[in-house]
Each structure stands twice: as structure tokens, then as C-alpha cells.
Coordinates of C-alpha atoms in Angstrom, one line a residue:
M1 CA 167.2 173.9 63.5
G2 CA 169.0 171.4 65.6
E3 CA 170.7 169.7 62.7
H4 CA 173.5 167.3 63.4
P5 CA 175.8 165.1 61.3
S6 CA 173.9 162.0 60.0
P7 CA 175.1 158.9 61.8
G8 CA 177.1 156.6 59.5
P9 CA 175.9 153.3 61.1
A10 CA 172.3 154.4 60.6
V11 CA 172.7 154.8 56.8
A12 CA 174.6 151.5 56.5
A13 CA 172.1 149.5 58.7
C14 CA 169.0 151.0 56.9
A15 CA 170.5 150.3 53.5
E16 CA 171.3 146.7 54.5
A17 CA 167.8 146.2 55.9
E18 CA 166.3 147.5 52.7
R19 CA 168.4 145.3 50.6
I20 CA 167.4 142.2 52.6
E21 CA 163.7 143.2 52.3
E22 CA 164.0 143.5 48.5
L23 CA 165.6 140.0 48.3
E24 CA 163.2 138.4 50.7
P25 CA 159.7 139.9 50.4
E26 CA 158.3 137.5 53.0
A27 CA 160.7 138.7 55.7
E28 CA 157.9 140.4 57.6
E29 CA 156.4 137.1 58.5
R30 CA 159.4 135.9 60.4
P31 CA 162.3 137.4 62.4
P32 CA 164.4 139.6 60.1
A33 CA 167.5 138.0 58.6
A34 CA 170.6 139.9 59.9
P35 CA 173.7 140.6 57.8
E36 CA 176.3 137.9 58.0
D37 CA 178.8 140.2 59.7
F38 CA 176.4 140.7 62.6
D39 CA 174.5 137.4 62.7
P40 CA 176.3 134.6 60.9
G41 CA 174.0 132.0 62.3
N42 CA 170.9 133.9 61.2
T43 CA 169.4 133.7 64.7
G44 CA 167.8 137.1 64.7
Y45 CA 170.1 138.3 67.4
I46 CA 173.4 140.3 67.4
S47 CA 176.2 139.9 69.9
T48 CA 176.6 143.0 72.1
C49 CA 180.3 142.8 71.5
K50 CA 179.8 143.3 67.8
F51 CA 177.3 145.9 68.4
R52 CA 179.7 147.8 70.6
S53 CA 182.5 147.3 68.1
L54 CA 180.3 148.9 65.4
L55 CA 179.6 151.9 67.5
E56 CA 183.2 152.4 68.5
S57 CA 184.4 152.1 64.9
Q58 CA 181.8 154.8 63.8
S59 CA 182.2 157.0 66.9
S60 CA 183.5 159.9 64.9
K61 CA 180.4 159.9 62.6
L62 CA 177.8 159.3 65.3
D63 CA 176.4 162.0 67.4
P64 CA 177.9 161.7 70.9
H65 CA 174.5 161.8 72.7
K66 CA 173.1 159.1 70.5
R67 CA 176.2 157.0 70.8
E68 CA 176.1 157.3 74.6
V69 CA 172.4 156.1 74.6
L70 CA 173.2 153.2 72.3
L71 CA 176.2 152.1 74.4
A72 CA 173.9 152.1 77.4
L73 CA 171.6 149.8 75.5
A74 CA 174.4 147.4 74.8
D75 CA 175.5 147.4 78.4
S76 CA 171.9 146.7 79.6
H77 CA 171.7 143.3 78.0
A78 CA 173.2 140.8 80.5
D79 CA 172.6 137.9 78.1
G80 CA 175.1 139.4 75.6
Q81 CA 172.5 139.6 72.7
I82 CA 170.5 142.3 71.1
C83 CA 167.5 141.6 68.9
Y84 CA 168.3 142.4 65.3
Q85 CA 165.0 144.1 64.7
D86 CA 165.7 146.4 67.7
F87 CA 169.1 147.1 66.1
V88 CA 167.5 148.1 62.8
N89 CA 164.8 150.2 64.5
L90 CA 167.4 152.0 66.6
M91 CA 169.6 152.8 63.6
S92 CA 166.6 154.2 61.7
N93 CA 165.6 156.4 64.8
K94 CA 162.6 154.2 65.6
R95 CA 162.6 153.6 69.4
S96 CA 160.6 150.8 70.9
N97 CA 159.2 150.1 74.3
S98 CA 161.9 147.4 74.8
F99 CA 164.5 150.1 74.1
R100 CA 163.2 152.3 76.8
Q101 CA 163.0 149.5 79.3
A102 CA 166.5 148.4 78.5
I103 CA 167.9 151.8 79.2
L104 CA 165.9 152.3 82.4
Q105 CA 167.0 148.9 83.7
G106 CA 170.5 148.9 82.3
N107 CA 173.6 148.3 84.3
R108 CA 175.3 151.5 83.1
R109 CA 174.4 155.0 84.0
L110 CA 174.8 157.8 81.5
C111 CA 177.9 159.3 82.9
S112 CA 178.6 162.3 80.6
K113 CA 177.5 165.8 81.5
A114 CA 173.8 166.7 81.3
L115 CA 172.4 168.4 78.2
L116 CA 171.7 171.4 80.4
E117 CA 175.4 171.9 81.2
E118 CA 176.5 172.1 77.6
K119 CA 177.9 175.5 76.4
G120 CA 178.3 177.3 73.1
L121 CA 174.9 176.5 71.8
N122 CA 173.2 178.8 69.3
F123 CA 169.7 180.2 69.7
S124 CA 167.9 177.3 67.9
Q125 CA 169.8 174.7 69.9
R126 CA 169.0 176.5 73.2
L127 CA 165.3 176.6 72.2
I128 CA 165.2 172.9 71.5
R129 CA 167.0 172.1 74.7
H130 CA 164.6 174.4 76.6
V131 CA 161.6 172.5 75.1
A132 CA 163.1 169.2 76.0
Y133 CA 163.5 170.2 79.6
E134 CA 160.0 171.7 79.7
T135 CA 158.3 168.5 78.5
L136 CA 160.4 165.4 79.1
P137 CA 161.2 163.9 82.5
R138 CA 164.2 161.6 81.5
E139 CA 167.6 162.7 80.5
T140 CA 167.8 159.9 77.9
D141 CA 164.7 161.1 76.2
R142 CA 165.8 164.7 76.3
K143 CA 169.1 163.9 74.6
W144 CA 167.4 161.8 72.0
Y145 CA 164.9 164.5 71.2
Y146 CA 167.6 167.2 71.1
D147 CA 169.6 165.1 68.6
S148 CA 166.6 164.1 66.4
Y149 CA 164.5 167.3 66.2
T150 CA 164.7 169.0 62.9
C151 CA 161.6 171.3 63.0
C152 CA 160.2 169.5 60.0
P153 CA 157.3 169.7 60.1
P154 CA 157.0 172.7 62.4
P155 CA 154.3 172.9 65.2
W156 CA 151.6 173.9 62.8
F157 CA 148.5 172.6 64.5
M158 CA 148.3 174.7 67.6
I159 CA 149.5 177.9 65.7
T160 CA 146.9 177.3 63.0
V161 CA 144.0 176.7 65.5
T162 CA 145.0 179.8 67.5
L163 CA 145.1 182.0 64.3
L164 CA 141.7 180.8 63.2
E165 CA 140.2 181.5 66.6
V166 CA 141.7 185.1 66.6
A167 CA 140.4 185.6 63.0
F168 CA 136.9 184.5 63.8
F169 CA 136.8 186.6 67.0
L170 CA 137.9 189.7 65.1
Y171 CA 135.3 189.1 62.4
N172 CA 132.6 188.6 65.0
G173 CA 133.7 191.6 66.9
V174 CA 133.5 193.8 63.8
S175 CA 130.0 192.4 63.0
L176 CA 128.7 192.9 66.5
D177 CA 130.7 196.1 67.1
Q178 CA 131.7 194.6 70.5
F179 CA 134.9 192.9 71.6
V180 CA 134.6 192.8 75.4
L181 CA 132.0 190.3 76.7
Q182 CA 130.7 189.7 73.1
V183 CA 128.5 186.9 74.6
T184 CA 126.2 189.5 76.1
H185 CA 125.3 190.9 72.6
P186 CA 121.6 189.9 71.7
R187 CA 122.7 188.6 68.3
Y188 CA 125.7 186.6 69.6
L189 CA 124.0 183.2 69.5
K190 CA 122.8 183.6 65.9
N191 CA 126.2 182.5 64.7
S192 CA 126.1 179.0 63.1
L193 CA 129.3 178.0 64.9
V194 CA 127.9 178.1 68.4
Y195 CA 126.6 175.0 70.1
H196 CA 122.9 175.5 71.0
P197 CA 120.8 172.8 72.7
Q198 CA 117.9 173.4 70.3
L199 CA 120.3 172.9 67.3
R200 CA 122.2 169.9 68.8
A201 CA 121.2 167.8 65.7
Q202 CA 123.7 170.0 63.7
A203 CA 126.7 167.8 64.6
W204 CA 129.4 170.3 63.5
R205 CA 128.5 172.6 66.4
Y206 CA 130.0 170.1 68.9
L207 CA 133.4 171.1 67.4
T208 CA 133.1 174.5 65.8
Y209 CA 132.1 176.2 69.0
I210 CA 135.8 176.6 69.7
F211 CA 136.0 179.5 67.2
M212 CA 133.5 181.6 69.2
H213 CA 134.7 183.2 72.5
A214 CA 132.8 185.1 75.2
G215 CA 135.1 188.1 74.8
I216 CA 138.6 189.2 74.4
E217 CA 139.4 188.2 78.0
H218 CA 138.2 184.7 77.2
L219 CA 140.1 184.4 74.0
G220 CA 143.3 186.0 75.4
L221 CA 143.8 183.4 78.1
N222 CA 143.0 180.5 75.9
A223 CA 145.3 181.7 73.2
V224 CA 148.2 182.3 75.6
L225 CA 147.8 178.8 77.1
Q226 CA 147.6 177.2 73.7
L227 CA 150.8 178.8 72.5
L228 CA 152.8 178.5 75.7
V229 CA 151.8 174.9 76.5
G230 CA 150.5 173.5 73.3
V231 CA 153.3 174.5 70.9
P232 CA 156.2 172.9 73.0
L233 CA 154.1 169.8 73.5
E234 CA 153.5 169.6 69.7
M235 CA 157.3 170.1 69.0
V236 CA 158.0 167.0 71.2
H237 CA 155.0 164.7 70.6
G238 CA 154.0 165.8 67.1
A239 CA 150.8 167.3 65.6
T240 CA 148.9 164.1 65.5
R241 CA 149.1 163.3 69.2
I242 CA 148.5 166.8 70.4
A243 CA 145.6 167.3 68.0
L244 CA 144.1 164.1 69.3
V245 CA 144.2 165.3 72.9
Y246 CA 142.9 168.8 71.9
V247 CA 140.0 167.6 69.7
A248 CA 139.0 164.9 72.2
G249 CA 138.8 167.6 74.9
V250 CA 136.8 169.8 72.7
V251 CA 134.2 167.1 71.8
A252 CA 134.1 165.9 75.4
G253 CA 133.4 169.4 76.6
S254 CA 130.4 170.0 74.3
L255 CA 129.0 166.5 75.0
A256 CA 129.4 167.0 78.8
V257 CA 127.4 170.2 78.5
S258 CA 124.7 168.4 76.6
V259 CA 124.4 165.9 79.4
A260 CA 125.0 167.9 82.5
D261 CA 123.8 171.4 81.6
M262 CA 121.2 170.7 79.0
T263 CA 119.7 174.1 78.5
A264 CA 122.9 176.0 78.0
P265 CA 124.9 176.9 74.9
V266 CA 128.7 176.4 74.6
V267 CA 131.5 178.7 73.2
G268 CA 135.3 178.9 73.5
S269 CA 138.2 176.5 73.2
S270 CA 138.5 175.9 76.9
G271 CA 137.7 172.2 76.5
G272 CA 140.8 171.6 74.3
V273 CA 143.0 174.0 76.3
Y274 CA 142.2 172.4 79.6
A275 CA 142.8 169.0 78.2
L276 CA 146.3 169.9 77.1
V277 CA 147.2 171.9 80.3
S278 CA 145.8 169.4 82.7
A279 CA 147.7 166.6 80.9
H280 CA 150.9 168.5 81.0
L281 CA 150.5 169.5 84.7
A282 CA 149.6 165.9 85.7
N283 CA 152.6 164.6 83.8
I284 CA 154.9 167.0 85.7
V285 CA 153.4 165.9 89.1
M286 CA 153.8 162.2 88.2
N287 CA 157.4 162.7 87.1
W288 CA 158.3 165.5 89.6
S289 CA 161.8 164.4 90.4
G290 CA 162.7 163.9 86.7
M291 CA 161.3 167.2 85.4
K292 CA 164.1 169.8 85.4
C293 CA 162.1 172.8 84.1
Q294 CA 163.0 176.0 86.1
F295 CA 160.7 177.3 88.8
K296 CA 158.3 174.4 88.2
L297 CA 156.4 174.8 91.5
L298 CA 155.9 178.5 90.9
R299 CA 154.9 178.0 87.3
M300 CA 152.4 175.3 88.2
A301 CA 150.9 177.6 90.8
V302 CA 150.5 180.4 88.2
A303 CA 149.0 178.0 85.7
L304 CA 146.5 176.7 88.2
I305 CA 145.6 180.2 89.3
C306 CA 145.0 181.3 85.7
M307 CA 142.9 178.2 85.0
S308 CA 140.9 178.8 88.3
M309 CA 140.3 182.4 87.4
E310 CA 139.1 181.5 83.9
F311 CA 136.8 178.8 85.4
G312 CA 135.5 181.2 87.9
R313 CA 134.7 183.7 85.2
A314 CA 132.8 181.0 83.3
V315 CA 130.8 180.0 86.3
W316 CA 129.9 183.7 87.1
L317 CA 128.9 184.3 83.5
R318 CA 126.7 181.2 83.4
F319 CA 124.6 182.4 86.3
H320 CA 124.6 186.0 85.4
P321 CA 121.3 187.4 84.1
S322 CA 121.1 186.5 80.5
A323 CA 121.2 189.0 77.6
Y324 CA 118.9 186.8 75.6
P325 CA 116.3 185.2 77.9
P326 CA 115.1 182.5 78.3
C327 CA 118.4 181.1 77.0
P328 CA 121.2 181.2 79.7
H329 CA 124.7 182.3 79.0
P330 CA 127.2 179.7 77.9
S331 CA 128.0 176.8 80.2
F332 CA 131.2 176.2 82.2
V333 CA 130.9 172.4 82.1
A334 CA 133.1 172.1 78.9
H335 CA 136.1 173.0 81.1
L336 CA 135.5 169.9 83.2
G337 CA 135.1 167.7 80.2
G338 CA 138.5 168.9 79.0
V339 CA 140.2 168.2 82.3
A340 CA 138.7 164.7 82.3
V341 CA 140.3 164.0 78.9
G342 CA 143.6 165.5 80.0
I343 CA 144.1 163.4 83.1
T344 CA 143.2 160.2 81.2
L345 CA 144.0 160.1 77.5
G346 CA 146.3 163.1 77.7
V347 CA 148.5 161.7 80.4
V348 CA 149.0 158.4 78.6
I349 CA 150.1 160.2 75.4
L350 CA 152.5 162.6 77.2
R351 CA 154.1 159.8 79.3
N352 CA 154.9 157.7 76.2
Y353 CA 157.4 159.8 74.2
E354 CA 158.0 158.1 70.9
Q355 CA 156.4 154.9 72.1
R356 CA 153.6 153.0 70.3
L357 CA 150.3 153.9 72.1
Q358 CA 148.7 150.7 70.9
D359 CA 151.2 148.8 73.1
Q360 CA 150.0 150.5 76.3
S361 CA 147.2 148.8 78.1
L362 CA 146.2 152.1 79.8
W363 CA 145.7 153.6 76.4
W364 CA 143.1 151.1 75.4
I365 CA 141.4 151.3 78.8
F366 CA 141.0 155.1 78.5
V367 CA 140.0 154.9 74.8
A368 CA 137.3 152.4 75.8
M369 CA 136.1 154.8 78.5
Y370 CA 136.0 157.7 76.1
T371 CA 134.1 155.7 73.5
V372 CA 131.6 154.6 76.1
F373 CA 131.1 158.2 77.2
V374 CA 130.6 159.5 73.6
L375 CA 128.1 156.7 72.8
F376 CA 126.2 157.4 76.1
A377 CA 126.1 161.2 75.3
V378 CA 124.9 160.5 71.7
F379 CA 122.0 158.3 73.0
W380 CA 121.3 160.9 75.7
N381 CA 121.0 163.6 73.2
I382 CA 118.7 161.5 71.1
F383 CA 116.3 160.2 73.8
A384 CA 116.8 162.0 77.1
Y385 CA 115.5 165.5 76.1
T386 CA 112.2 164.0 75.0
L387 CA 111.8 161.6 77.9
L388 CA 112.6 164.3 80.5
D389 CA 110.1 166.6 78.8
L390 CA 112.7 169.4 79.2
K391 CA 111.7 172.9 78.1
L392 CA 114.6 174.2 76.0
P393 CA 115.1 177.8 75.1
P394 CA 114.0 178.7 71.5
P395 CA 116.5 178.6 68.7
P396 CA 118.3 181.9 68.2

């Protein structure tokens, strides 16, 4: 899917870089030595003229979108030099923060037609283009993603999680002989996956509660949002980053319940789903002019309405007379924990396509905030329940 001819300069540059590393094993400790053709003085920089000449000579072998972006990089350096390490990274498809800044601040605009205007694409190419316009706000990033995406690996994380949630729901539905509002069944909380305040010492429950849903109406909306929003995001940002946002939202959701709604259990994947969706919606709002997805205002309104209806259902269920008194129905606070993760950690991840997160100061700020919250919640669970002399419902 989305395969394109491999760029000739990429192969040559990577092979040359590997040869240099083999001859000089200590090259990592100093600026990399450039080939004599590019950097005869061994300064660590390449003339933009030579860089442009290389691109022009290989134009027939290099993808036109990628060639256009690389020429824009050459034109953006007013001092006439490009760092050799940036050159090697570019040719091996490793984009750096300096690359993005060079493009954004460059003197040359990308003047060819937009990716959206190209004709004659097959189904897989149209799908990749659609995903690019759904998730990325800059035309440069969209073109780079379109040229580089190979569907290897496929977006396995969100699909696997969704299938597991459906499988556990069906198994539970058959066991309880109930599929609508399963949570009202007297034996529902006996499942070892549910988070229960009396069993909060069983640490796995802070994560495994996502495989238990209140009913088919709860699972249905979460599964649809996971697939419609999570899969495209995973195709662009990769399984590792999307799993990080999702799992962080899930853990934050259960910990938030243990702090703010101490007597209630938790079920459902809404913490992770709300983290992904809120991060995506916030990214669209922050890059409104750059996002070219169709009907974005209408679709944002529909997404917010669906999320509000699901949240309203959770609030109603929480205060509805319980089917297993004195324990109340599951809490709605996990939704809020997921939103908090989405508009902090999630936004930083989605705003930095192919950039190193460790180079972003906001990333470390939000990681520190999340770590402080987790530590606070852990100590709260250890000491607060006893100090407050809180009467918890009996274990199921």
C-alpha cells in the first residue's frame, strides 16, 4: 500500500554513511565526516549548491513530492550550508526538528499542486491521502507521510484492543445472559477485571477494567470512536505513541475515580477513548486553518455530541439506584481523566509528527505533571481511605 520507487540518493547516502561508521567507530562522538565529494574540508557541512545538484541529478529516481520538500530545505538555508548529519537523516527518512523549522521558515513555498488535487490514484493511495488530510495540518507533512507510508506494520494496536473488548463483552453477555445494561446484573461486579474500591490493592484492575462495559450501548460507541479516530491516528503516528496516549488515559481514568469518587467501581474503555478523541479534536482546533479534512466543523460537532451523550449516560447510570447496594453503579469520572490526558500529553504527541518527543519542553512538563498525579493517587489510595475513615461497599 502506498509503495513508491526507492530514492536513489537515499541508498547512496545511507551506504556511504554506513561505510564511514565502519571505518571510524568513534564517529558518534564528533560531527560525522562527510564524503569528499560533498565536504572536502571535512567541516561537517555541505554546500546547498552541491545538495541541489545531487537532487537534480537524481530527480528521475526520487519521488517528486520528496524531491520538492528537499529542494525547499536547500532554499531555506540563507547561509548556503546544510549540516551533513541532517543530510544523512533526510536521506534515510529520519526527519528532525531542525528540518521542520527549515521548511516552515524557508524562503521558497511549495508551489506544485496540493496532494488533494492529484488524479488517477488507486484505492490504497486514496485511503492514505484521506488519512493524511484527516490527521496532519501541514501540506509538507501530508506529502511526506503519503510518500513514506507502507502499512508495515499495520495499525494493529487499536484493532487488537477493540477485538479483545468485543470478545470479553460477548463472553460476559453469555455468562450473565444479558447484553443491554449488563452492569445492572447482580453478578456483574464479581468479574476479576472490574476496578472495585475494596479490591484496589489488585493493581491490574486499574487497567483491565477497559475490557468490561456497562452494556452494548456503552461498548458500541467506544468501539466506533476507537476505530474511526484511533486507527487513522495510529497509521500516522505509530502504535507506540497512540498506545501511550490510550494507556495513559485508561490509568488516569481509574486513578481519578479512586481519588474523586472513592466508593464507586469503574468499567469501560472511555478513559482511553476520550484521551484519543480529545487530543485529536484539540489538535484540529489548534491547527484549524491547516486542517483540510472535509466538513470538519460538522464532524467536530457530531463527535462532541456523541461524547456528551455518552458522558450523560454515565452520569445518569452513576446516580441511578444500584442493582447491588450498597455499592453504587460505575463512576463517570474516568471520562474526565481521559480528557485531561488528551489535552496535555495527547496534544503534544499529535502536534509533533515524526519529531523526537524528548526534544519538546512541553512534553517533559506534561510527563512531570502526569507522574506527580500518579504518585499522588498512589499515596492517596494507600493512606487516604484509612485517614478519612471512609465506609466502602463490601467486596463483590
